Coordinates of C-alpha atoms in Angstrom, one line a residue:
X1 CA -43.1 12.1 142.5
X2 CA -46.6 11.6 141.5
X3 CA -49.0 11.7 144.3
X4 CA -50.6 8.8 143.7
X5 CA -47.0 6.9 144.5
X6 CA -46.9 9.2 147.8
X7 CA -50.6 7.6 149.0
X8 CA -49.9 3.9 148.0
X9 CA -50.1 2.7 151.6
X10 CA -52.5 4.9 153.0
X11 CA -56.3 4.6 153.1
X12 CA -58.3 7.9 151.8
X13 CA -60.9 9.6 150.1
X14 CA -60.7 12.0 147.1
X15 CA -62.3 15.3 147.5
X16 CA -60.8 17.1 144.5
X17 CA -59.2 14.4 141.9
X18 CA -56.1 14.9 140.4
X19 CA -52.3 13.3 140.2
X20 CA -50.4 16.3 140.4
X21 CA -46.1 15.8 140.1
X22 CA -45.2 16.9 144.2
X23 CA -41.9 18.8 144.7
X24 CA -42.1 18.7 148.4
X25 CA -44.0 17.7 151.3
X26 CA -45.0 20.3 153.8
X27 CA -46.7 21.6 156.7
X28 CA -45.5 24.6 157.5
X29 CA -48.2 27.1 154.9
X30 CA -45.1 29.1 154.9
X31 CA -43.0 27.2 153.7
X32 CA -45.4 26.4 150.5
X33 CA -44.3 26.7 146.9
X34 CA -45.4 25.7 143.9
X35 CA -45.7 21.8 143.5
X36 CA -45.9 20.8 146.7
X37 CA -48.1 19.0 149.2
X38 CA -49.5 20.9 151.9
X39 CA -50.2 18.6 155.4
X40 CA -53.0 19.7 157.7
X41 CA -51.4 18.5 160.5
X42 CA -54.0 19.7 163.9
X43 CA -51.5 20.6 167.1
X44 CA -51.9 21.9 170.2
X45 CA -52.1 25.7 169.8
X46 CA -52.8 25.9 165.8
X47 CA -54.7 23.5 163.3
X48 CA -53.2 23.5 159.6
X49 CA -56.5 23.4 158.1
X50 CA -57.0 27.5 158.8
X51 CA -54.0 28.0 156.6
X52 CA -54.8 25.6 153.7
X53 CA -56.2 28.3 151.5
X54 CA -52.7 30.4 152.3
X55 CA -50.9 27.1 150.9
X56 CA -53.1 27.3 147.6
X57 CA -52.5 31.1 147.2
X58 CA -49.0 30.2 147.4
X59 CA -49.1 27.7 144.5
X60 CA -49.5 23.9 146.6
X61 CA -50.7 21.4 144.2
X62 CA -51.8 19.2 146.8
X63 CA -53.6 19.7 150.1
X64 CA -53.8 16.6 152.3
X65 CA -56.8 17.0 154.9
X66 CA -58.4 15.0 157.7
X67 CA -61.3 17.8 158.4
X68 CA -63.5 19.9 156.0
X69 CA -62.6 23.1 154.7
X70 CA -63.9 26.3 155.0
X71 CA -63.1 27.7 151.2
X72 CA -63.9 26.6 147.8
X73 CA -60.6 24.4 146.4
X74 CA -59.5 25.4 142.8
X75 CA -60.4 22.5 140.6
X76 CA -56.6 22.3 139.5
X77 CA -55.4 21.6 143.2
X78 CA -56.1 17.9 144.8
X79 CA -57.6 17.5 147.9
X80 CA -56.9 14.4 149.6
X81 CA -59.5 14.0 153.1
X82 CA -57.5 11.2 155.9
X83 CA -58.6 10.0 158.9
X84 CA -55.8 11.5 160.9
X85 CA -53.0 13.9 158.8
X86 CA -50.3 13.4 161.2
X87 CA -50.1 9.3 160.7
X88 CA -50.6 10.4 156.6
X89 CA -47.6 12.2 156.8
X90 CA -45.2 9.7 157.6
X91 CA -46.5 7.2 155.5
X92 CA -46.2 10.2 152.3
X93 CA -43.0 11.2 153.7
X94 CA -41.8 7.4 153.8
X95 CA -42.7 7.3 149.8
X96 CA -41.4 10.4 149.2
X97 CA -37.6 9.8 150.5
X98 CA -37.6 6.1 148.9
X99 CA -38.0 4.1 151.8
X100 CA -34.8 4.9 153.5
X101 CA -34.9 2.8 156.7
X102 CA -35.0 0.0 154.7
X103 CA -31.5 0.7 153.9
X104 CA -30.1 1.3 156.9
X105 CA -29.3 -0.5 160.2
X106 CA -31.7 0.7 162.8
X107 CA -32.0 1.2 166.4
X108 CA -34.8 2.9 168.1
X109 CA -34.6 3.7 172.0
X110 CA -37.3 4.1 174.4
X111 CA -37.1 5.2 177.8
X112 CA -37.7 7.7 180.5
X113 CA -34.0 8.1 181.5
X114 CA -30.8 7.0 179.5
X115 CA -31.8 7.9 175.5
X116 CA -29.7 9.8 174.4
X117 CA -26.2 8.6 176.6
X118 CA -27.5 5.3 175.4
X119 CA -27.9 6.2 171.5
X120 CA -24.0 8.1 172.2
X121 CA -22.7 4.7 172.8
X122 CA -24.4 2.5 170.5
X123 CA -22.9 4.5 168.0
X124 CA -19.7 4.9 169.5
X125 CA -19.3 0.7 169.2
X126 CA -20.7 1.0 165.6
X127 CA -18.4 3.5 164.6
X128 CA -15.5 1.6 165.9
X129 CA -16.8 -1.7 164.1
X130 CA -16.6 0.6 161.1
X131 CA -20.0 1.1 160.8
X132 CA -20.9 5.0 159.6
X133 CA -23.6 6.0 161.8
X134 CA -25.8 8.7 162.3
X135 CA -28.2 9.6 165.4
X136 CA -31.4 11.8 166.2
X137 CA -32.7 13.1 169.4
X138 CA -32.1 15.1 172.0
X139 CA -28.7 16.5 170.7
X140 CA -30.6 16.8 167.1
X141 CA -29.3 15.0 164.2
X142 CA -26.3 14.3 164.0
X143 CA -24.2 12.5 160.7
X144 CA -21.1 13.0 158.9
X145 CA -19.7 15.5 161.4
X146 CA -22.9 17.6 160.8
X147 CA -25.6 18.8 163.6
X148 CA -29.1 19.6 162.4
X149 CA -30.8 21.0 165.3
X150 CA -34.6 19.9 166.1
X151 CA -37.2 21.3 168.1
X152 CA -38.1 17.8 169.5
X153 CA -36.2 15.0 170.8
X154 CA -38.1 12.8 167.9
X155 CA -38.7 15.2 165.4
X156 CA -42.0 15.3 162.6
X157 CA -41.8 12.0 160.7
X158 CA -40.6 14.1 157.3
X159 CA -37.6 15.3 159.5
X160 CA -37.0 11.8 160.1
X161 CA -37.4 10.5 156.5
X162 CA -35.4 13.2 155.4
X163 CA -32.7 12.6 157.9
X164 CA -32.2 9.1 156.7
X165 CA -32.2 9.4 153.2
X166 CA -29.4 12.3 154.0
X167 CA -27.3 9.8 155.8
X168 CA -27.8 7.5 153.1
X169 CA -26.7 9.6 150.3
X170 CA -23.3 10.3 152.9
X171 CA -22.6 6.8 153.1
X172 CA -24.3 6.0 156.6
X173 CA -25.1 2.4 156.9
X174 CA -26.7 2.7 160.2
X175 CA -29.1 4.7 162.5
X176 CA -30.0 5.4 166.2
X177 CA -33.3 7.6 167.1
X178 CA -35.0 8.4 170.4
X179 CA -38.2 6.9 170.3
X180 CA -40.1 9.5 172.8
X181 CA -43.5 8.7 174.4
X182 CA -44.8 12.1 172.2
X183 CA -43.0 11.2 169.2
X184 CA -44.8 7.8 169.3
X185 CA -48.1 9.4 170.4
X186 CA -48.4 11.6 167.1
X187 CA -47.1 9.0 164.8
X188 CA -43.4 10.5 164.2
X189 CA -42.3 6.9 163.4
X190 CA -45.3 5.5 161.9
X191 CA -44.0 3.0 158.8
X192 CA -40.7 2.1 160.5
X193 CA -40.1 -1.2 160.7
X194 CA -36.7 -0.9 163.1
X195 CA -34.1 -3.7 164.1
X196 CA -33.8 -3.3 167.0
X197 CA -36.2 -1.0 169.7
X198 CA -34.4 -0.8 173.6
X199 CA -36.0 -0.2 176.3
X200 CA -33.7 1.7 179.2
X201 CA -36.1 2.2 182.1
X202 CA -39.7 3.7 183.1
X203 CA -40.5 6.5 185.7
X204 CA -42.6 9.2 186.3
X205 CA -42.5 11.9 183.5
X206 CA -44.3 14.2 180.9
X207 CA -48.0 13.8 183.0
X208 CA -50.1 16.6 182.8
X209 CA -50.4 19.5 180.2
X210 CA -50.1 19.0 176.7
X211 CA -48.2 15.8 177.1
X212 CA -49.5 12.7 178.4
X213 CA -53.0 12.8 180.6
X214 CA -51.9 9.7 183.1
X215 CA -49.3 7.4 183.7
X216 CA -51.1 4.4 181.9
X217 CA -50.6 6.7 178.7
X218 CA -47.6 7.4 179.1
X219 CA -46.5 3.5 179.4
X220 CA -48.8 2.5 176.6
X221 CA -47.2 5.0 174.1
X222 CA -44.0 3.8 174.9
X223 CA -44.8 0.2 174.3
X224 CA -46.3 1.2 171.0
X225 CA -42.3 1.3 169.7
X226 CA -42.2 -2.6 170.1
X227 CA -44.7 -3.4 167.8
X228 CA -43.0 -2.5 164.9
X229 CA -39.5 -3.9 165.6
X230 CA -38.0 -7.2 164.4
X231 CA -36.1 -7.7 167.5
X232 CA -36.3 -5.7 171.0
X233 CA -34.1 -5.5 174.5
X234 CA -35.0 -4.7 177.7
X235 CA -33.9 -3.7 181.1
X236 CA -35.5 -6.6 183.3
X237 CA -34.2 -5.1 186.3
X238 CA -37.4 -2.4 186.0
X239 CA -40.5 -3.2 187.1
X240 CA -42.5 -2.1 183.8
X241 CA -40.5 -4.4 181.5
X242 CA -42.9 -6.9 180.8
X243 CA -45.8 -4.4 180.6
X244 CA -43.4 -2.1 178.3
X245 CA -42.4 -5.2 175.7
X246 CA -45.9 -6.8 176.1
X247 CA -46.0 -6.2 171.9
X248 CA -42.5 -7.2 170.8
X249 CA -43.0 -9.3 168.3
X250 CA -40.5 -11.9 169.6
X251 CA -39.1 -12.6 172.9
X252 CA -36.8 -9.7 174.1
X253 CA -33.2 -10.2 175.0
X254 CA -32.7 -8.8 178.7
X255 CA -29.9 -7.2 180.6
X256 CA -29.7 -5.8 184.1
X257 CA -27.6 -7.1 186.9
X258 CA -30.3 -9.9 187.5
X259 CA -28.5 -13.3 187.3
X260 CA -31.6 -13.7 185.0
X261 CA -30.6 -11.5 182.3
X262 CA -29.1 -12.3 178.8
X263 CA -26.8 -9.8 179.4
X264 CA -25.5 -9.3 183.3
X265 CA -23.6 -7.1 184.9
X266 CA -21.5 -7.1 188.0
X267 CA -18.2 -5.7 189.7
X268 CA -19.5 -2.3 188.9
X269 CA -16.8 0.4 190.8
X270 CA -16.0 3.6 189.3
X271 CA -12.8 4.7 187.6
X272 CA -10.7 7.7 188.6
X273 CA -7.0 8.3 187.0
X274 CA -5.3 10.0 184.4
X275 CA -7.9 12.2 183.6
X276 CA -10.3 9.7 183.2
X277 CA -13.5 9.6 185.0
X278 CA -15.9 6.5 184.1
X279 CA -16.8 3.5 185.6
X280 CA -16.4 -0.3 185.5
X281 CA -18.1 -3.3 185.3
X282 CA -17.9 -6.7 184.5
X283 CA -20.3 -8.5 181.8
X284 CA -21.2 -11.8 181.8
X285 CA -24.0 -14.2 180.4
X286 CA -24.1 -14.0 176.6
X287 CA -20.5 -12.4 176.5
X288 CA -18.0 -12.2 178.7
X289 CA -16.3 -9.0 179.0
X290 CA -14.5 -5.9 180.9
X291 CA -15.5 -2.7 180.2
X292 CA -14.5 0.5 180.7
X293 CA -17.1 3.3 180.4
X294 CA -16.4 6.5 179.4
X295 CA -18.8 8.1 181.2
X296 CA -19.7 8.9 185.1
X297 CA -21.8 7.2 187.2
X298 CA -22.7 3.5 187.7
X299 CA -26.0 4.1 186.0
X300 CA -24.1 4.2 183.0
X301 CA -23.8 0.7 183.3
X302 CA -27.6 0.5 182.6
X303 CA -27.1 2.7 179.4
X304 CA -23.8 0.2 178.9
X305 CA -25.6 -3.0 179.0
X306 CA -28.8 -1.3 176.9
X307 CA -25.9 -0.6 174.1
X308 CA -24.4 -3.7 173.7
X309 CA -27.8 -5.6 174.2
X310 CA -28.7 -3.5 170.4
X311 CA -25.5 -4.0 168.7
X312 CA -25.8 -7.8 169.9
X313 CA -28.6 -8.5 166.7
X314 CA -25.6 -7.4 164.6
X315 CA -22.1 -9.3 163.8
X316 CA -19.9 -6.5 166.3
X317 CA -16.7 -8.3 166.9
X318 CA -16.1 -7.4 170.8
X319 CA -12.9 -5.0 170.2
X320 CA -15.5 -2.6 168.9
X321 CA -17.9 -3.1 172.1
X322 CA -14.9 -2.7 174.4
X323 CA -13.6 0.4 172.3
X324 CA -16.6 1.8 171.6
X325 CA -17.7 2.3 175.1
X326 CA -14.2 3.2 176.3
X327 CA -14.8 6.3 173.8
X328 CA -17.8 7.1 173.9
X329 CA -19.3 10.4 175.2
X330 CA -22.4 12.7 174.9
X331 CA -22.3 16.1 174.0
X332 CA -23.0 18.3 176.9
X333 CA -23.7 15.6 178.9
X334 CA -20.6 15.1 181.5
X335 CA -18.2 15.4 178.9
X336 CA -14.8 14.9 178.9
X337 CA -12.5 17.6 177.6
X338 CA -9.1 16.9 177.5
X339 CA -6.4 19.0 179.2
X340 CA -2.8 18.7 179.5
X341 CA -2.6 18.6 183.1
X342 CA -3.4 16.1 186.0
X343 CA -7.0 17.2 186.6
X344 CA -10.3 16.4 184.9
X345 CA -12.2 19.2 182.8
X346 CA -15.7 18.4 182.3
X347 CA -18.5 20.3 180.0
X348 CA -22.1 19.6 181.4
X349 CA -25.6 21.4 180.4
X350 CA -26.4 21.5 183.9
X351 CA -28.7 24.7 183.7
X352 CA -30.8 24.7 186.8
X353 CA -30.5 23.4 190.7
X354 CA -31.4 19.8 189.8
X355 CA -29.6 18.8 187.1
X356 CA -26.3 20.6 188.6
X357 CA -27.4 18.4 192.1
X358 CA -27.1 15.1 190.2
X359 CA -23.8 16.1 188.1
X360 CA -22.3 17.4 191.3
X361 CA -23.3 14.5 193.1
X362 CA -22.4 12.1 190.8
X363 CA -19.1 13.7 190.4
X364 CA -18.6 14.3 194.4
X365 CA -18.5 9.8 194.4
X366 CA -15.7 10.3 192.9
X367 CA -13.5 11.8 195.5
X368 CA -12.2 14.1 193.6
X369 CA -9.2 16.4 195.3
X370 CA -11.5 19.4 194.9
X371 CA -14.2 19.4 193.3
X372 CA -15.1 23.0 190.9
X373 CA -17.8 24.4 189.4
X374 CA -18.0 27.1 187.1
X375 CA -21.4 28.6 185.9
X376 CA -23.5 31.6 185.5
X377 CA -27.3 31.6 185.1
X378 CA -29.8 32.5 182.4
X379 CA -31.1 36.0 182.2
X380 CA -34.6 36.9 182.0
X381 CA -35.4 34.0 183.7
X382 CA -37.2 33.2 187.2
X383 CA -34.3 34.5 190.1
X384 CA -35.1 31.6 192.2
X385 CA -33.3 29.8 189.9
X386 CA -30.4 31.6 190.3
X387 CA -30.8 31.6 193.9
X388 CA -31.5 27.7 193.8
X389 CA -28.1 27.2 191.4
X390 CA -25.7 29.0 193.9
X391 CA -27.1 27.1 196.9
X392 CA -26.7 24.1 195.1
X393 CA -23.2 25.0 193.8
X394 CA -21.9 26.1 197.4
X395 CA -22.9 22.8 199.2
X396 CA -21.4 20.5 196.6
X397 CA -18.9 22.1 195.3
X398 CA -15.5 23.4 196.9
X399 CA -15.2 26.0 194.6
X400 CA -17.7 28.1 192.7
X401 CA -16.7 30.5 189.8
X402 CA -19.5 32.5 189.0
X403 CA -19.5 33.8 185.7
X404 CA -21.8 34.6 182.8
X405 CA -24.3 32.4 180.5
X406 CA -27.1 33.7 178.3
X407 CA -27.2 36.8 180.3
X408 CA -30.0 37.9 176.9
X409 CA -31.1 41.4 178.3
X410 CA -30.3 41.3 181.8
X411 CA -27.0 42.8 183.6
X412 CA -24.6 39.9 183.9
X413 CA -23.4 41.6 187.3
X414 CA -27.0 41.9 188.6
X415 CA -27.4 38.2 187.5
X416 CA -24.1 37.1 189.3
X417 CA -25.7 39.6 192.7
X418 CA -28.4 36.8 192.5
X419 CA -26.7 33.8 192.2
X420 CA -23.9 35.2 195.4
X421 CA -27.3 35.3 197.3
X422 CA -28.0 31.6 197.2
X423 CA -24.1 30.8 197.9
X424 CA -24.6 33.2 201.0
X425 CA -26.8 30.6 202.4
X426 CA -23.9 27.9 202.2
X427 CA -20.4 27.9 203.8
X428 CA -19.2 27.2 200.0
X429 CA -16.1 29.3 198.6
X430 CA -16.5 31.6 195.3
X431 CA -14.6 33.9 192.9
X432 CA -16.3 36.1 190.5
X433 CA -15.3 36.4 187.2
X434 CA -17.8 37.7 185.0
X435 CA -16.0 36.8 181.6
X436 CA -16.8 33.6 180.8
X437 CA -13.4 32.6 178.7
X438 CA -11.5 34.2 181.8
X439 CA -13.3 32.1 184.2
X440 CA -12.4 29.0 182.4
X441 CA -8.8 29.9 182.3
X442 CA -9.0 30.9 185.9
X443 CA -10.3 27.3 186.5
X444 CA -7.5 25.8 184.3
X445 CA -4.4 28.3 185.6
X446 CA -5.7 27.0 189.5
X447 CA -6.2 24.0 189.1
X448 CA -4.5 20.7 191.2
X449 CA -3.4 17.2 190.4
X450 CA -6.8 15.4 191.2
X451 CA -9.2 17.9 190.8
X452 CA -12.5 17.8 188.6
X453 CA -13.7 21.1 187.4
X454 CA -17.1 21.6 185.5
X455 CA -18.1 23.9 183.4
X456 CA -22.2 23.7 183.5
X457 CA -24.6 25.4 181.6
X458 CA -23.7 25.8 178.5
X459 CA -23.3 21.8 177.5
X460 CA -24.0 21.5 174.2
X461 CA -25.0 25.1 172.7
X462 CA -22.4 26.6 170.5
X463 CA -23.5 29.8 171.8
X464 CA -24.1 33.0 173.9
X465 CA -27.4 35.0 174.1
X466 CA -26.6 39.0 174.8
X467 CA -29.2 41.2 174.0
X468 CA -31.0 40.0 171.2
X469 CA -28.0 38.6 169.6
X470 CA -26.8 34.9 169.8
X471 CA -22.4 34.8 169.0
X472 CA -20.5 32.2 168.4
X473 CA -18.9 30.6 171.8
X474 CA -17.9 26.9 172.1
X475 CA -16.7 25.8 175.1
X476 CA -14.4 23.4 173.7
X477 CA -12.8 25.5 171.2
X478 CA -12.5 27.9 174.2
X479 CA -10.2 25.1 176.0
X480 CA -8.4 24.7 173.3
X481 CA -7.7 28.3 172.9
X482 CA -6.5 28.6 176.6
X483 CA -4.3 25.6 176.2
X484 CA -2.3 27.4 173.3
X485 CA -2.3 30.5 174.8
X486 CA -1.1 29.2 178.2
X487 CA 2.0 27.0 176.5
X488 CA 2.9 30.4 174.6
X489 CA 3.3 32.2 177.5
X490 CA 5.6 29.6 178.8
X491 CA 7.7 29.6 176.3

């Protein structure tokens, strides 16, 4: 594509003219080859500009700049100066990829809490209504049974226009992105024009450092999404709804369990049997329904109502809403696995003392006959996280099996000496078992009609880190491996 067709809706000066034809848009300089368009994008710890004359040596026909350099340009490369390099490159990258969210149903979802179980179940009730669907954030991005893994919950904006068009040449008709307070900071979805932006809920995160300097910020950024939607939702049950929609650019639909919702909830109890473990809730107000939700905890119903209040802009016949939720799950996230016994097998990324605290709690409402944790603990790491993880283990849990997890280039028995100290502290029961495939099946061999077992830390990694080397481990495919075994040996 000609560079003059990648600028057509961007304001700049010409430092060195020229039209070259642009392979590629980048802005990693090492990443350059010949033909393409080299971004100066200015970050936190490096600015793009002191590698501009790599990305020239390198054969970029383009450079797009927002300060002056500090070399002479070749006359047969064009320089193109911009106010600010990050917003250019989504605007170039929008060109570039043809425009793709212009094709394509989409969602974008703001939030502190609740993005990415929210985004799990708006697709979930798409993909049921037959809609093909395709998601970015947290888990990376995700279409077509493929996982593209991102180093930010909202990625660069050419990860993004890239993403889409991808799902478009696979036949998605839909999309679902975290809108994070960073992403919309730096412009990551600058030239989107979405269906629908949500809005889950607003706390106190991501102050300080490198992130946001205040709370005021914070909010703002996140009601920056809302100005570029055609329709919006919003959970009126918080506090900084109005503040957080103040630039929708019509009046948002509302849910909550406020009688002045669109969409309210009520009769919310959770759900225990057959292996399920969810909760339930009635909806009222624009639709009547009864739902099921496939995931633990009544603040799912929050992440519930945010889901259907998004698919509500679109004709979703109800089956799908009440199938859709009744299915859907999060990778890593409390995640059902099933089993063939009467027990519940849960995978969960709970990786330090708070995050297993609220799984464990959550899961403890839940009466469960016992209630079982399996999990190791990173190594090289801070020990008073292992010490923190085995204290938090042995008061919620009636079991602990201590095992391994990215034990890198540490002892996994030194590890496991760490995490027993933070049990000692705690009248809690343990078993060692320092393989991590034989603590699972130690897990599933001992386990009792009611119980819940988890198996935290590893969530959604596909991994294990020892020494240097990352293999292939899935927790799932694990399962499933025990399963077949164990019905072998009874045969």
């Amino acid at each position: 594509m000609k560079l003059s067709n990648l600028l057509a809706n961007i304001e700049y000066t010409v430092i060195n003219d020229g039209n070259p034809e642009i392979t590629d848009i980048i802005y990693d300089s090492r990443k350059v080859t010949d033909g393409t368009a080299f971004v100066c994008l200015k970050g936190y710890t490096s600015d793009g500009h002191k590698y501009a004359q790599s990305a020239v040596e390198k054969g970029a026909a383009a450079l797009i700049i927002s300060d002056n350099l500090s070399f002479d340009v070749p006359k047969n490369v064009a320089v193109i100066k911009v106010e600010n390099t990050r917003k250019a490159l989504a605007y170039i990258s929008t060109e570039f990829f043809g425009r793709p969210a212009e094709k394509l149903k989409t969602i974008a979802i703001t939030g502190t809490k609740g993005k990415t179980t929210t985004t799990a179940m708006i697709a979930s009730i798409l993909e049921c209504a037959g809609i093909k669907t395709g998601t970015i954030g947290t888990l990376g991005i995700l279409y077509d049974g493929k996982v593209v893994k991102t180093d930010n919950t909202t990625p660069e904006s050419y990860e993004i226009q890239k993403a889409m068009h991808d799902m478009l040449e696979c036949g998605c008709k839909a999309m679902v992105i975290e809108a994070s307070s960073i992403g919309l900071k730096h412009y990551r979805l600058a030239d989107i024009t979405f269906d629908v932006g949500i809005f889950t809920n607003f706390s106190h995160d991501h102050i300080g450092g490198v992130e946001h300097k205040d709370m005021a910020e914070y909010l703002y950024c996140k009601s920056l999404l809302f100005g570029q939607c055609r329709h919006s939702a919003g959970n009126i049950d918080d506090e900084k709804f109005t503040e957080i929609t103040k630039l929708a650019v019509e009046k948002p639909v509302t849910f909550g369990f406020s009688n002045k919702a669109d969409f309210v909830a009520s009769d919310e109890h959770l759900l225990f049997e057959n292996g399920f473990i969810g909760v339930h809730f009635e909806l009222s107000g624009k639709k009547k329904l009864s739902l099921d939700v496939n995931i633990p905890g009544k603040f799912n119903v929050y992440n519930a109502l945010a889901a259907i209040s998004a698919v509500s802009f679109f004709d979703i016949p109800d089956k799908a809403i009440v199938e859709g939720l009744h299915k859907a799950k999060v990778k890593g996230r409390v995640e059902p696995v099933p089993v063939p016994g009467n027990y519940s097998l849960i995978i969960d990324y709970a990786h330090n003392a708070l995050s297993m605290e609220n799984v464990l709690s959550t899961l403890r409402l839940y009466k469960p006959n016992r209630l079982i944790t399996m999990f190791g603990a990173g190594g090289n790491r801070p020990k008073v996280r292992r010490y923190e993880m085995g204290e938090t283990s042995g008061r919620l849990s009636d079991l602990s099996v201590i095992t391994e997890d990215n034990s890198r280039f540490e002892d996994v028995m030194d590890i496991i000496e760490d995490i027993k100290t933070g049990l000692a502290k705690t009248d809690g029961k343990y078993v060692v078992v320092p393989n991590r495939k034989d603590a699972i099946r130690y897990c599933m061999e001992n386990a009792q009609d009611g119980d819940i077992i988890v198996l935290a830390g590893k969530g959604h990694e596909d991994y294990q880190e020892i020494k240097g080397v990352k293999y292939h481990m899935d927790e799932r495919e694990l399962v499933a491996d025990i399963i077949k075994e164990m019905a072998e040996e009874k045969k």
